[in-house]
XYZ file of C-alpha atoms in Angstrom:
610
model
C 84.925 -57.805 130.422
C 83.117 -54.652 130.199
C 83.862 -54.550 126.655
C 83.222 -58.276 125.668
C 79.503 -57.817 126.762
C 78.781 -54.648 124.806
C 80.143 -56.141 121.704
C 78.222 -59.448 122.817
C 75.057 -57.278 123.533
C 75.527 -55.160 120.331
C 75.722 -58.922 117.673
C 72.380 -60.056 119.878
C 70.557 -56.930 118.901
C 72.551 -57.201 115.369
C 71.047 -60.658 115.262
C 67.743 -60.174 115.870
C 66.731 -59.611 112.946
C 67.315 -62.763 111.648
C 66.412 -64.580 114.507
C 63.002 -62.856 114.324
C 62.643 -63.640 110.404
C 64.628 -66.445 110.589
C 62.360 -68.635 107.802
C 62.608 -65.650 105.593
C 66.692 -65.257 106.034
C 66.995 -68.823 105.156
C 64.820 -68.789 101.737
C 66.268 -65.285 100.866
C 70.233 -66.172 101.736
C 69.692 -70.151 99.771
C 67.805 -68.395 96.536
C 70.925 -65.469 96.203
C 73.895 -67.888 96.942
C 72.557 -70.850 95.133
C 74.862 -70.040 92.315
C 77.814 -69.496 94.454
C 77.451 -73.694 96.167
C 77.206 -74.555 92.769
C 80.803 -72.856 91.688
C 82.002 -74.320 95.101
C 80.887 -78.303 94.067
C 82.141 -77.685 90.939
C 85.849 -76.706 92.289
C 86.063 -79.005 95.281
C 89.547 -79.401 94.097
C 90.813 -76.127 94.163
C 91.397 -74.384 97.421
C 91.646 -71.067 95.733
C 88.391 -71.511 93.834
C 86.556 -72.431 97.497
C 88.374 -69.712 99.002
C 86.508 -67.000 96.777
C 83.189 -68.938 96.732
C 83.249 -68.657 100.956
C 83.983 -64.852 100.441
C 81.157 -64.364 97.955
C 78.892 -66.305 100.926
C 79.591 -64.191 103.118
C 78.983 -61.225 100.758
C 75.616 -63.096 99.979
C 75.547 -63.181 103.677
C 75.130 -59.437 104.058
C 72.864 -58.844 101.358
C 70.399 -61.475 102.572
C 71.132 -59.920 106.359
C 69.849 -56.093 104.721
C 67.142 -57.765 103.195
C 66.004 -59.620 106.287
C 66.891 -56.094 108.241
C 64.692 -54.063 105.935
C 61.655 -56.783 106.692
C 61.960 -57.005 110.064
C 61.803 -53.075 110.361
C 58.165 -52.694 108.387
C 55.277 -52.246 109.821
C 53.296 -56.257 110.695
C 50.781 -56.677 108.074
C 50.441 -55.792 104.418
C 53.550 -53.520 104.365
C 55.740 -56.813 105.640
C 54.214 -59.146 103.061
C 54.250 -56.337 100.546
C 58.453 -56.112 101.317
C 58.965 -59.849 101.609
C 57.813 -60.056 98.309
C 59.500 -57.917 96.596
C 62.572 -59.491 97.364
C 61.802 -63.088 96.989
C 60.491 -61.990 93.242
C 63.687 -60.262 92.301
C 65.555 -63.322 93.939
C 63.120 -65.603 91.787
C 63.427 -63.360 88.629
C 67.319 -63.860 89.244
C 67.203 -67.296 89.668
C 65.087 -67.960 86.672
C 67.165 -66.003 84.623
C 70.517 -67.715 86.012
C 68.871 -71.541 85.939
C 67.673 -70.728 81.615
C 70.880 -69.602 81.220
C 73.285 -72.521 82.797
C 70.934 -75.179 81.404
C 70.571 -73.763 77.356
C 73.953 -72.283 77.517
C 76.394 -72.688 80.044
C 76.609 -68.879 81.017
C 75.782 -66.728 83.822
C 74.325 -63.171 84.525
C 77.398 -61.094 82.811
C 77.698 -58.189 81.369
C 78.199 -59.830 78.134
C 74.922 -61.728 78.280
C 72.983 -58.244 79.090
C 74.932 -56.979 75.985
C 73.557 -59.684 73.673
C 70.148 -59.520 75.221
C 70.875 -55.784 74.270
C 71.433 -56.530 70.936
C 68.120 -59.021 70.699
C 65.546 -57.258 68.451
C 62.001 -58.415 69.177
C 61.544 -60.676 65.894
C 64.982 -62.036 67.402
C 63.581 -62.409 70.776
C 60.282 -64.239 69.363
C 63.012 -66.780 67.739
C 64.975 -67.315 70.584
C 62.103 -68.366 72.689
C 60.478 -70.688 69.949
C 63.832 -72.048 69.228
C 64.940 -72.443 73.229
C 61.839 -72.310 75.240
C 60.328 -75.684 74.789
C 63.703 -77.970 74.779
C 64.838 -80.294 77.540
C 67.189 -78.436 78.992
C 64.550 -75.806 79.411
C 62.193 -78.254 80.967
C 65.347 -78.830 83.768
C 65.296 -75.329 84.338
C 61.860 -75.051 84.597
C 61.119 -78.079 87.079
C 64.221 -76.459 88.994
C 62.320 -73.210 89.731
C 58.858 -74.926 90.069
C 60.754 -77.047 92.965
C 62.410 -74.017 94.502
C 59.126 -72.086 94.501
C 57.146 -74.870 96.157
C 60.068 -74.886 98.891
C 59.626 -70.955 99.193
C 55.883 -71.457 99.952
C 55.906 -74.068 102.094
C 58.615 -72.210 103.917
C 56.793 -69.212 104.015
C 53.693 -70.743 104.902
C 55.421 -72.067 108.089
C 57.335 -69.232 108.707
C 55.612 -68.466 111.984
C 56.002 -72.241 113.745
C 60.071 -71.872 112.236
C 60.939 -68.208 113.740
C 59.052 -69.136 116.930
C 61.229 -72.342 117.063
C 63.720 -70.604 116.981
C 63.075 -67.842 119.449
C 62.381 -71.021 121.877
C 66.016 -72.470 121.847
C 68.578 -70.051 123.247
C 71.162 -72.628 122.228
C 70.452 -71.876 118.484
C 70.119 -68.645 118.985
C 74.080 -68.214 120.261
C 74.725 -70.375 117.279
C 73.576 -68.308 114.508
C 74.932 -65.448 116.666
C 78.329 -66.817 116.223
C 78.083 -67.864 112.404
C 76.187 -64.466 111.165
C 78.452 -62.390 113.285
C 81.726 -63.968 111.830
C 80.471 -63.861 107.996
C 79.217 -60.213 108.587
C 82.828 -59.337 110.008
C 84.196 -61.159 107.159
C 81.450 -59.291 104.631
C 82.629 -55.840 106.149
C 85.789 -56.429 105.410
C 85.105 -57.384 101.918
C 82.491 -54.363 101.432
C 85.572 -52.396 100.032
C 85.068 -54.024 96.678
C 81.791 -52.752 96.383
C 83.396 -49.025 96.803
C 86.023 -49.780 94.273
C 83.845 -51.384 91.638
C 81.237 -47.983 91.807
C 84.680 -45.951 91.394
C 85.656 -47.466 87.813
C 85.307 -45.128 85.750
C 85.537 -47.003 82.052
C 85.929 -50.579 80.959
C 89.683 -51.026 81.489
C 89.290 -50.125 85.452
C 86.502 -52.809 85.268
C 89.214 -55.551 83.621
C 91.304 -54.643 86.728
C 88.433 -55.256 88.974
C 87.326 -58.111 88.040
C 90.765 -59.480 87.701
C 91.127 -58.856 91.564
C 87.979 -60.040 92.570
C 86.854 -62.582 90.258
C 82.689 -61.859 90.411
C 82.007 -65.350 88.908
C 80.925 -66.988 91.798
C 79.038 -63.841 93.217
C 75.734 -64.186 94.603
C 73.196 -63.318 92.382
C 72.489 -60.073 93.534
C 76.188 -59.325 93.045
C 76.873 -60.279 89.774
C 73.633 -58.633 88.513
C 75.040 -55.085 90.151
C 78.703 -56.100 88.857
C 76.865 -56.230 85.286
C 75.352 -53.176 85.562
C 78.189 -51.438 86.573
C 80.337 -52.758 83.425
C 78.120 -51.285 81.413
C 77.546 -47.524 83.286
C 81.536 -47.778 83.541
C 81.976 -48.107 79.667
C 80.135 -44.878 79.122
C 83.436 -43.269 80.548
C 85.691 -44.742 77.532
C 83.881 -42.378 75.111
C 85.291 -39.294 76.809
C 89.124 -40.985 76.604
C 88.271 -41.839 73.032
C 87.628 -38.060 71.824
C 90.793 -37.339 73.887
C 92.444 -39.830 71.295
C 91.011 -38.554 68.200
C 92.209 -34.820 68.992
C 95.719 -36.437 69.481
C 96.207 -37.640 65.914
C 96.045 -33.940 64.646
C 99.034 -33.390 66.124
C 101.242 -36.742 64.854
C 102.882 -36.534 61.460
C 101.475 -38.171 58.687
C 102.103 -39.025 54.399
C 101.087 -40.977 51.598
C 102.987 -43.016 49.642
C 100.774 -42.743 46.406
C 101.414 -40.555 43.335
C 97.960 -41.847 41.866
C 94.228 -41.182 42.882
C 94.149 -43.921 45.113
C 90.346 -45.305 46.501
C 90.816 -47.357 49.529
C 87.275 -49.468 50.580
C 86.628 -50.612 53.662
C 83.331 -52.846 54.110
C 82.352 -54.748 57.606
C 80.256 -57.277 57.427
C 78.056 -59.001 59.777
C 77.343 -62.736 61.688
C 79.087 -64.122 58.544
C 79.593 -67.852 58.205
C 83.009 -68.415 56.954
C 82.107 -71.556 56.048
C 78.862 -71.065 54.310
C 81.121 -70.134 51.020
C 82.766 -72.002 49.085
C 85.771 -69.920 49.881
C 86.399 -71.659 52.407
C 84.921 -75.429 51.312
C 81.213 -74.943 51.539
C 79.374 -77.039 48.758
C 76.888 -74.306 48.324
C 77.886 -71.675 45.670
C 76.706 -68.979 47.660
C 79.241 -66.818 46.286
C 80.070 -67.294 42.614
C 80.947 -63.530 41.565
C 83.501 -63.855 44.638
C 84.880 -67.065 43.041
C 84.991 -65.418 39.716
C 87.209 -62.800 41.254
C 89.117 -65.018 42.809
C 89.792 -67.311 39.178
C 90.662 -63.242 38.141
C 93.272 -63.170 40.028
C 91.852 -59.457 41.927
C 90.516 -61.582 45.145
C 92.927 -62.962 48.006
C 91.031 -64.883 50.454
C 92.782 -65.168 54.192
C 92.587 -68.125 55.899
C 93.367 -67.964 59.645
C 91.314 -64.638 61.080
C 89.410 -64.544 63.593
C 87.310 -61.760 65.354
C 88.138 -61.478 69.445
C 84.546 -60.943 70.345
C 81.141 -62.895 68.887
C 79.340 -59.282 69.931
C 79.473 -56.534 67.661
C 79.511 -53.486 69.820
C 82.879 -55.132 71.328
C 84.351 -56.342 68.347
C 83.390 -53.060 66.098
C 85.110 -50.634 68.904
C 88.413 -52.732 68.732
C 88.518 -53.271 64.773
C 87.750 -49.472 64.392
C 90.585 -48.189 66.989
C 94.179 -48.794 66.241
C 94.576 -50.616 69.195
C 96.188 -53.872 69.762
C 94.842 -56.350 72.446
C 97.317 -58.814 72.920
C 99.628 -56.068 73.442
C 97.213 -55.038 76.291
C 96.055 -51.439 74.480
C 92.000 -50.494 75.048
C 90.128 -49.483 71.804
C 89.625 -45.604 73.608
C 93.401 -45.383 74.693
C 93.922 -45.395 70.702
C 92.134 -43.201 67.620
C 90.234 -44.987 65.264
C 91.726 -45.431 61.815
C 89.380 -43.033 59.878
C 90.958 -40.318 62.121
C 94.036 -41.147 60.753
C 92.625 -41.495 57.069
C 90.966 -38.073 57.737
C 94.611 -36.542 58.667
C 96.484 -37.838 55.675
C 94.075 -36.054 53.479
C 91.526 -38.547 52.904
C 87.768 -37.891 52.590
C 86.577 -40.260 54.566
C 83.135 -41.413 53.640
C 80.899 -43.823 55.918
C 77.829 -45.586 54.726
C 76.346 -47.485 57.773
C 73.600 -49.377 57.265
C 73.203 -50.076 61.528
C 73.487 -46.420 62.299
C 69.498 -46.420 61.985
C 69.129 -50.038 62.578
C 67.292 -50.820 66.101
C 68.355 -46.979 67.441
C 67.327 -47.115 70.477
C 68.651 -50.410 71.169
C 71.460 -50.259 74.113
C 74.136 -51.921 71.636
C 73.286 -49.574 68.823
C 73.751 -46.648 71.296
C 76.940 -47.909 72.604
C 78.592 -48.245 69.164
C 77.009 -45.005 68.229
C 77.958 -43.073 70.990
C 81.461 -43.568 70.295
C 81.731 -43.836 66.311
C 79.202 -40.722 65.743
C 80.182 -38.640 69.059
C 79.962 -35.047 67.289
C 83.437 -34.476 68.248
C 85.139 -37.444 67.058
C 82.748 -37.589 63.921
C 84.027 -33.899 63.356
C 87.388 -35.120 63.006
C 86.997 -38.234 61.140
C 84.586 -38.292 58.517
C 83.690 -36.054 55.536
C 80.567 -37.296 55.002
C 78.031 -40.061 56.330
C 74.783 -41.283 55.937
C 71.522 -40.789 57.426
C 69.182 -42.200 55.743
C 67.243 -45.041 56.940
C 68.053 -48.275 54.416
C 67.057 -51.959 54.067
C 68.970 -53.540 52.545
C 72.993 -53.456 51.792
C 73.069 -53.143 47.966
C 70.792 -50.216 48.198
C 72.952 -48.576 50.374
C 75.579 -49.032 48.055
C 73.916 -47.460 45.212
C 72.712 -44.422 47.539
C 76.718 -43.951 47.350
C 77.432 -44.756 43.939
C 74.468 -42.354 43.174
C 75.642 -39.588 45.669
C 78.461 -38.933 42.774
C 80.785 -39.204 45.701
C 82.642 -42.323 44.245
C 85.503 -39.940 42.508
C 85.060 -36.656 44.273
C 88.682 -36.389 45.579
C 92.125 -37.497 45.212
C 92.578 -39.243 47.848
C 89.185 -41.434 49.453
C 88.588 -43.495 52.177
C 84.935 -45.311 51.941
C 83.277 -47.291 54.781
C 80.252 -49.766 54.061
C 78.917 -50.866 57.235
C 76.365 -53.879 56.167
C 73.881 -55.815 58.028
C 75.039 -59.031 55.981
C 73.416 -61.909 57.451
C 72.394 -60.690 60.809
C 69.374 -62.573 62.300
C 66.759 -63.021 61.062
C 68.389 -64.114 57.369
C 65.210 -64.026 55.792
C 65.176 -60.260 56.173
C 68.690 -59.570 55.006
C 67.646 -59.390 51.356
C 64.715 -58.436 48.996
C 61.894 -61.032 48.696
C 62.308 -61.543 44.978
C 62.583 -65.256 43.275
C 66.350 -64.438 42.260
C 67.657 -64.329 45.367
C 65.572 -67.304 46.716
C 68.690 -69.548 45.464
C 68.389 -72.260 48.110
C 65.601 -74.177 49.045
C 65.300 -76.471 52.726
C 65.283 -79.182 50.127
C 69.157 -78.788 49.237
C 70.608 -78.311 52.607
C 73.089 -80.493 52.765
C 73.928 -79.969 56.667
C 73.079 -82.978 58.192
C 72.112 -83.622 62.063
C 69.011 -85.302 64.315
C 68.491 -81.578 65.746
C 66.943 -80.201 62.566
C 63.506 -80.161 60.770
C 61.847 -78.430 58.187
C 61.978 -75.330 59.903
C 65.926 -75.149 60.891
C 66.441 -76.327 57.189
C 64.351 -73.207 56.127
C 66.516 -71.121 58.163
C 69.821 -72.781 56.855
C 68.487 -72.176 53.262
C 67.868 -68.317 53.947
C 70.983 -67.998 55.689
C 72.780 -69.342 52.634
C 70.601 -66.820 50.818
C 71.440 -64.068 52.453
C 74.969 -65.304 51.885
C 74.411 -65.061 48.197
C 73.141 -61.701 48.432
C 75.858 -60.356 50.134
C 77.888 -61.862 47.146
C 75.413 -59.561 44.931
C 76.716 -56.723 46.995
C 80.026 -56.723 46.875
C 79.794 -57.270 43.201
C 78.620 -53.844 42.779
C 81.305 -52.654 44.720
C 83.590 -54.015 42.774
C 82.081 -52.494 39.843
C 82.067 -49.650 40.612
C 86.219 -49.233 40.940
C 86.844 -51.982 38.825
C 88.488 -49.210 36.972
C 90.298 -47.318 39.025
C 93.206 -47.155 41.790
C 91.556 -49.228 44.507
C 91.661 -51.366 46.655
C 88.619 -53.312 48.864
C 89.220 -54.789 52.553
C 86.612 -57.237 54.045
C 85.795 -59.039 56.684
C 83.047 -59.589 59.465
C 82.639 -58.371 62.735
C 82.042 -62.191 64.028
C 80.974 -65.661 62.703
C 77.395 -67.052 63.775
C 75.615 -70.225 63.914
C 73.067 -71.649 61.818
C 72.321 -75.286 63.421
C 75.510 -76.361 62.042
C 76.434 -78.485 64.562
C 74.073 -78.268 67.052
C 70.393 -77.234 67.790
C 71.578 -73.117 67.984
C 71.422 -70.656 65.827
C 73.186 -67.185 66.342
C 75.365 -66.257 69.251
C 75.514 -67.201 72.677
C 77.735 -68.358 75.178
C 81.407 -67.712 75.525
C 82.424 -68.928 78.991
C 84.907 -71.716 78.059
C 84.183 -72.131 74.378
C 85.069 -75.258 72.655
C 86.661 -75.533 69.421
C 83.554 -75.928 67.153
C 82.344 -72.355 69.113
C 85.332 -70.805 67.910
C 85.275 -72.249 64.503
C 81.811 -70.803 63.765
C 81.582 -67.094 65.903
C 85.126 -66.472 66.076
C 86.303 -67.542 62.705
C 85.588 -65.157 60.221
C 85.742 -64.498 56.442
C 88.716 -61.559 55.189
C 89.963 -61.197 51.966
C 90.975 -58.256 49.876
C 90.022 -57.361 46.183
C 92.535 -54.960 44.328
C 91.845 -53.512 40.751
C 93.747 -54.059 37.729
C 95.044 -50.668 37.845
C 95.881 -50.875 42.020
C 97.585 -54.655 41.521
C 99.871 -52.829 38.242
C 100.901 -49.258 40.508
C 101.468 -51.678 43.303
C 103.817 -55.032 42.848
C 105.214 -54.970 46.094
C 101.782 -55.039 47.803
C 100.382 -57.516 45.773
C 103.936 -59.480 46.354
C 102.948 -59.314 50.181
C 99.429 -60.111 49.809
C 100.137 -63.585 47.959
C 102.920 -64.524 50.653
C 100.446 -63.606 53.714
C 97.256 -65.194 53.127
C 97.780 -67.902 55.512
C 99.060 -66.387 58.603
C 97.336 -65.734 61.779
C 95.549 -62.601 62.537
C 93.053 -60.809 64.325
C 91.023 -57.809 63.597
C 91.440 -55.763 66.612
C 94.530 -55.233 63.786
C 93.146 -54.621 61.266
C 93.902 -50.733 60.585
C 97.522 -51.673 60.191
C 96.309 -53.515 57.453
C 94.685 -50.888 55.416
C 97.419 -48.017 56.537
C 99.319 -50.710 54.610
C 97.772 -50.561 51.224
C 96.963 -46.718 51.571
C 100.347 -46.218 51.801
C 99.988 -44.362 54.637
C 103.020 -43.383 57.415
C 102.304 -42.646 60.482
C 102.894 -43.224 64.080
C 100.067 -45.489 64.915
C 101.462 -47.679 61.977
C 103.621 -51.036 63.349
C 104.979 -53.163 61.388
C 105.014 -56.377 63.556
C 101.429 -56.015 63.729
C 100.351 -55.923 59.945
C 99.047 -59.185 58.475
C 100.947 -57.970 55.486
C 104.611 -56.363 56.321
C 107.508 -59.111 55.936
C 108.092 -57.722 59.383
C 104.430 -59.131 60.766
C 105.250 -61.392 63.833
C 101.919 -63.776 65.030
C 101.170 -63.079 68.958
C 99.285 -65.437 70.772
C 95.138 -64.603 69.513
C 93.028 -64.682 72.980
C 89.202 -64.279 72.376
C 86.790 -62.862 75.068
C 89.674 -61.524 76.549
C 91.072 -64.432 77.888
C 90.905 -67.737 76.086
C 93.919 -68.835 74.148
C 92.266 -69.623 70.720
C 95.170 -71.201 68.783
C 95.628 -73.792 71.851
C 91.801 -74.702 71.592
C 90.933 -74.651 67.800
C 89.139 -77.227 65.804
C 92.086 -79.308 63.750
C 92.760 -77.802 60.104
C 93.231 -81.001 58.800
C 89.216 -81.435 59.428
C 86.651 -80.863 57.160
C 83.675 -79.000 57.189
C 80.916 -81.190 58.141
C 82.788 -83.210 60.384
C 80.510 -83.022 63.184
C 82.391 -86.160 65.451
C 85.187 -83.854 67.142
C 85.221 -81.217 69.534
């Protein structure tokens, strides 16, 4: 009995502090787990879904009980208010944040959504709030928060009559005993996951984590320190990476090639597949692309998709030789270049976002890793560092470097900025490239105006441009052993069936999400000379072009027309090896594209299915 009173005196002192603050416990706890009741309605059905919603309230539990703790603790007066507030604006901030988001978008505080927020330059910011801060669903989120606040200052303002209430009824008081001392036991012995997730040390230990814990319907608090963490924990896959790129130096490697052989790799970026008429767009936004096509030196792919709409993600895992679906990290594997580098390539790279937005977290990420000294060492011959604006000067900084024919054996990478928001400022302001006006958009929808028209028409611009570009690639080894792989990092959106333009969202994506950030443009151009040295490629080429594939691949593609043997080469997984075998393509990490596509038998512009 002895015992049962100490533990009961020890909870009534535990308590006190939220019987004492009991007005601020209540406003803190409801504005942190207000996310979490929302998963629970939403998954009434589903006993397991509850089941980690109640967890997560009682983890919300605790943080609201140190919160309340740390208040009842200061000093009455000024210090109090000055701690109170503090933590009802970071709830607020939170809340605001998590309300925009769910309303506009569907999505929650993520690490992905700090990554594209990451990836947001200011003229991109000033967009995004003239394009989503005045809309309806906006106005929802914003009467939402004006509501809550009201509540917070009306509970505040009787905070003093509530707590003393309170005090008054001993009845209550054993009440909220019980129920905060059972949550904080049940808390405690949930705190482990807190330990755990500050212990990951890269990205894949996070996949684990959150595959065991499922953060989703976190409190706020929570998921904004589970976000956080992803991103501290992905500065650890840089150090496996260089690991990785040391490896490949001591893997046997040969050419197949007798010739000088140029091999040219361009990425492009946020392009449309379907704003070319490649792919059925009645704009010609890319006639010298046609033309090479009619040629017979262009082979345009029709089923690839990019696993990520973000291009720090999807850049990492098209540069590695990994393999996602077969469950391989882009740092457990060397990036292709490497590779290029040991066979006896020079390995040029031309990257037009090295300089672009620096000291932006997503350029830092990608840079970190593709430019670490050690695995730049090893991989490249030369680069560029030289700030550019605009693609097809970059490509004629190359050309003019006199670098196009330096050895026998070359591996070039053009890293573009394509059509990357804001269009407009993709390409030069000069009448030739001002090809489409808002008058000839043909997109049709009661979400745009005159100015989403204006953005279509310099999207479709910008399009063209690119076309300009890799023109004068194509130029310049028109005549000689080479061979040109394409694609984009990720698709984009440009109102085309909906009041959005460029990427957000990915939490459940519907098929007309996928078809326009996950579907991308790839196609490969081969020379004259490349197409006669080469039969049995160009054999492989013609009987691939509609298979399934996704770029987190891609490098078995171009070991394939270098000619290149190595270890890291498989068979199974290049688009174009009579050996290829399709897996099924998740995007985001977990969404089974191929079972939630838009219909092939569709057309572009078909804006009445989902």
């Amino acid at each position: 009995m002895k015992i049962l009173k100490k533990i009961y005196d020890l909870l009534r002192v535990a308590s006190r502090p939220v019987v004492t603050q009991f007005a601020f416990f209540v406003g803190f706890w409801a504005l942190i787990t207000c996310s979490t009741f929302g998963y629970m309605f939403a998954y009434l059905d589903s006993w397991p879904s509850i089941k980690c919603a109640l967890k997560y309230l009682c983890i919300g539990t605790m943080v609201a009980y140190g919160a309340t703790l740390l208040v009842a603790v200061s000093k009455r007066g000024a210090m109090r208010a000055a701690v109170k507030t503090l933590f009802y604006t970071v709830a607020m901030v939170l809340l605001s944040a998590y309300a925009f988001l769910w309303q506009n978008f569907e999505m929650k505080i993520s690490p992905h959504v700090l990554t594209l927020i990451a990836e947001t330059n200011s003229s991109e910011t000033s967009e995004f709030f003239d394009a989503y801060l005045l809309n309806e669903h906006s106005y929802i989120a914003y009467a939402t928060i004006a509501g809550v606040l009201v509540l917070l200052v009306l509970l505040e303002w009787r905070s003093r009559v509530i707590n003393a209430q309170v005090l008054r009824r001993h009845w209550f008081r054993r009440v909220m005993l019980g129920v905060v001392a059972i949550m904080l036991i049940v808390a405690a012995a949930k705190s482990y996951m807190f330990v755990t997730l500050a212990a990951c040390a890269n990205s894949a230990d996070m996949d684990r984590w959150e595959e065991k814990h499922e953060p989703w319907p976190a409190d706020l608090i929570t998921a904004t320190v589970y976000s956080f963490n992803s991103l501290r924990a992905a500065r650890g896959d840089v150090a496996l990476a260089v690991r990785q790129a040391r490896a490949v130096f001591n893997t046997p490697v040969s050419v197949n090639e007798s010739d000088t052989l140029d091999v040219i790799y361009v990425l492009g970026e946020s392009y449309i597949k379907w704003h070319t008429p490649l792919y059925g767009y009645d704009h010609n936004t890319t006639p010298r692309l046609l033309e090479e096509q009619r040629r017979g030196n262009l082979y345009v792919f029709t089923d690839v998709i990019s696993p990520y709409n973000a291009t720090s993600v999807a850049e990492k895992n098209t540069f590695s030789c990994n393999s996602m679906m077969d469950g391989e990290n882009w740092f457990e594997k060397p990036m292709f270049p490497t590779v290029f580098r040991h066979a006896g390539f020079n390995v040029y790279f031309w990257d037009m976002q090295r300089s672009y937005q620096k000291h932006k977290m997503y350029t830092m990420t990608v840079n970190a890793f593709v430019y670490n000294p050690e695995i730049a060492r090893l991989s490249y011959s030369d680069t560029v560092a030289k700030k550019i604006y605009f693609d097809a000067t970059l490509i004629d900084n190359f050309r003019d470097s006199a670098r196009v024919a330096r050895g026998k054996y070359n591996l070039v990478m053009f890293h573009l900025l394509g059509q990357h928001v804001n269009a407009k400022d993709r390409f030069p302001d000069l009448a030739k490239f001002h090809r489409f006006t808002k008058d000839s958009v043909t997109i049709t929808g009661k979400w745009l105006n005159e100015k989403s028209r204006q953005y279509i028409a310099d999207y479709d611009n910008a399009t063209y441009y690119n076309d300009v570009v890799m023109s004068r690639i194509f130029k310049m080894y028109r005549n000689r052993n080479a061979v040109v792989v394409y694609y984009s990092d990720h698709g984009d959106e440009a109102y085309d069936y909906r009041d959005q333009k460029g990427r957000f969202g990915h939490d459940n994506p519907d098929s007309l999400h996928l078809k326009y950030q996950n579907d991308i443009p790839f196609m490969i151009w081969c020379s004259d000379r490349y197409k006669q040295l080469h039969p049995e490629v160009v054999k492989n080429l013609e009987a691939s072009l509609n298979r399934p594939f996704m770029i987190d691949n891609a490098c078995q593609v171009l070991f394939h027309v270098a000619g290149i043997k190595t270890p890291y080469y498989r068979p199974e997984r290049d688009l174009l090896s009579p050996s290829f075998k399709p897996v099924k393509r998740k995007v985001y990490y977990k969404y089974d594209y191929d079972s939630r596509r838009w219909p092939k038998h569709k057309s572009n512009g078909d804006k009445k299915w989902k």
